[in-house]
Amino acid sequence: KIQIDNLTKRDEFTDRAPSGVLASNLGDTALSLASGVVGVPESLVGLANLVDGSAGKKVQEAGVDFQGMRKTLKSFMTPEQQAAHAKIINSVGFYESLLSLAQEPAAVAQFVNESLPGMAAGGLIAKGLIKGATILGQPIVAANQGLSAAAAVTEGAAPQVLKGLTDAASKYGSNVATGAGEGIIMAGSAAEHIRQQDPDGELDGEQQLLAAGVAPMGALVGILGGGLANRLGVANAEKAMAGGLTRSQSHGAVSSAGLTAGIEAGEEMVQTVGETAASNLALGKDWDEGMGNALAIAGVTGAAMGGPVGLVSGAKAKAVEAALAEQEKEQTPALSPEEQRDADKLAVTSARVK
């Protein structure tokens, strides 16, 4: 998820010389990715906060300051990028924030870059869950196969309960694991960010519950988003991180990009409502403080992430379809001259009849 830190306001950068292309593109991209990488162990410490509310404080007292690391990394960004970030996060309300995002596309790209390491971490968790479920499910599969064989010998019916479990795991397991991995990372991130803003630097029981509640909320939204993507036959950005990019089943590159962007934007916005509300309530603020700004950033960033995934997925589908058509053409035997003349005559006759 995107980590939004307070940066210096835009007017402090307006009198500086423009940065070079290399610094603006490669430098800022590397720094935003590095900031996202820092967010991964930060989320893991956040998960420890859910068990011991002072875990993050102990890590910080030991000399590991994740928030300070991210702010330091962002301080090395070009003045233009820092100003763009500041303009966006200082915007008030949804529509003003949308306008700022539209005016600062380079900042949107950096928001996406910063989100990628966290998505990758969620994907790794999903892979681990799938592997663990596969190992644990092997006895069930073996039992189902054995009972099915026995039922065939005795001309009975195979146990439908076990068959239903294995079928459901095969159909929905990847989607559920992807959502769960996403929710776990979100909860850890929320817990540590709440702790960093708490005056005591620790989480009490109520704050732990609010942060922990982000996990099932984020997972459910992720599962529903993945399910909608499956139903529409398009790719899903989180699932691409967990198990590779699948090709669109029924859409071209442009339509696939639009659908995937819309799904990802909606998913990010709904999750942001839960995250922002939980954080605000945990810190004694109004539940919707800063909600408009957060929703705008989440929606635009989600669309910017989902669009390219859908575009590549749709293009991949077209390439596969073209390859299959070419293969079928090569396998079709060529007609002899006599057969071709007969086919041409038949086509002419059919055209006249019509």
XYZ file of N, CA and C in Angstrom, residues 19-36 73-85 106-107 109-114:
117
model
N 15.567 19.556 -12.538
C 16.452 18.398 -12.452
C 16.609 17.758 -13.825
N 17.701 17.003 -13.999
C 17.943 16.323 -15.255
C 17.016 15.146 -15.448
N 16.960 14.657 -16.690
C 16.071 13.543 -17.031
C 16.451 12.285 -16.256
N 17.739 12.015 -16.112
C 18.202 10.811 -15.418
C 17.753 10.820 -13.965
N 17.929 11.944 -13.277
C 17.529 12.038 -11.876
C 16.021 11.954 -11.736
N 15.300 12.628 -12.648
C 13.843 12.662 -12.549
C 13.229 11.289 -12.768
N 13.763 10.539 -13.706
C 13.166 9.254 -14.042
C 13.768 8.105 -13.236
N 15.050 7.817 -13.452
C 15.672 6.675 -12.786
C 15.852 6.908 -11.291
N 16.331 8.089 -10.929
C 16.597 8.357 -9.519
C 15.350 8.320 -8.669
N 14.309 9.033 -9.088
C 13.069 9.057 -8.313
C 12.401 7.686 -8.273
N 12.484 6.962 -9.389
C 11.906 5.616 -9.425
C 12.606 4.684 -8.439
N 13.934 4.723 -8.416
C 14.690 3.877 -7.493
C 14.383 4.236 -6.044
N 14.263 5.523 -5.759
C 13.997 5.958 -4.382
C 12.585 5.571 -3.933
N 11.610 5.684 -4.808
C 10.243 5.299 -4.431
C 10.139 3.790 -4.239
N 10.833 3.019 -5.083
C 10.861 1.564 -4.877
C 11.543 1.210 -3.563
N 12.644 1.907 -3.256
C 13.354 1.658 -2.003
C 12.462 1.974 -0.813
N 11.684 3.044 -0.908
C 10.760 3.384 0.167
C 9.718 2.291 0.350
N 9.246 1.724 -0.770
C 8.306 0.616 -0.685
C 8.920 -0.628 -0.073
N 14.790 8.754 2.429
C 14.819 8.374 1.016
C 14.081 9.404 0.165
N 12.932 9.839 0.631
C 12.148 10.791 -0.148
C 12.790 12.173 -0.173
N 13.607 12.455 0.811
C 14.289 13.752 0.821
C 15.338 13.846 -0.280
N 15.775 12.698 -0.810
C 16.748 12.681 -1.900
C 16.080 12.744 -3.272
N 14.758 12.716 -3.318
C 14.067 12.834 -4.591
C 14.282 14.233 -5.169
N 14.060 14.353 -6.458
C 14.216 15.652 -7.108
C 13.238 16.657 -6.490
N 13.588 17.932 -6.497
C 12.675 18.945 -5.955
C 11.301 18.909 -6.615
N 11.268 18.631 -7.937
C 9.984 18.575 -8.629
C 9.107 17.451 -8.083
N 9.721 16.287 -7.806
C 8.954 15.164 -7.297
C 8.466 15.432 -5.870
N 9.319 16.003 -5.043
C 8.905 16.340 -3.687
C 7.770 17.362 -3.703
N 7.869 18.333 -4.603
C 6.818 19.349 -4.706
C 5.509 18.730 -5.170
N 5.594 17.792 -6.129
C 4.391 17.135 -6.635
C 3.717 16.314 -5.536
N 4.516 15.572 -4.770
C 3.976 14.808 -3.645
C 3.299 15.729 -2.655
N 3.701 12.241 -12.881
C 4.946 11.611 -12.438
C 4.833 11.156 -10.988
N 4.112 11.920 -10.168
C 3.927 11.522 -8.767
C 3.065 10.271 -8.669
N 3.020 7.864 -10.820
C 3.917 6.749 -11.147
C 4.741 6.340 -9.938
N 5.162 7.315 -9.131
C 5.964 6.992 -7.950
C 5.108 6.355 -6.852
N 3.832 6.744 -6.760
C 2.918 6.070 -5.832
C 2.792 4.590 -6.198
N 2.687 4.332 -7.507
C 2.608 2.948 -7.981
C 3.885 2.193 -7.618
N 5.029 2.792 -7.911
C 6.308 2.138 -7.599
C 6.417 1.792 -6.121
N 5.968 2.708 -5.272
C 6.075 2.479 -3.831
C 5.144 1.366 -3.352
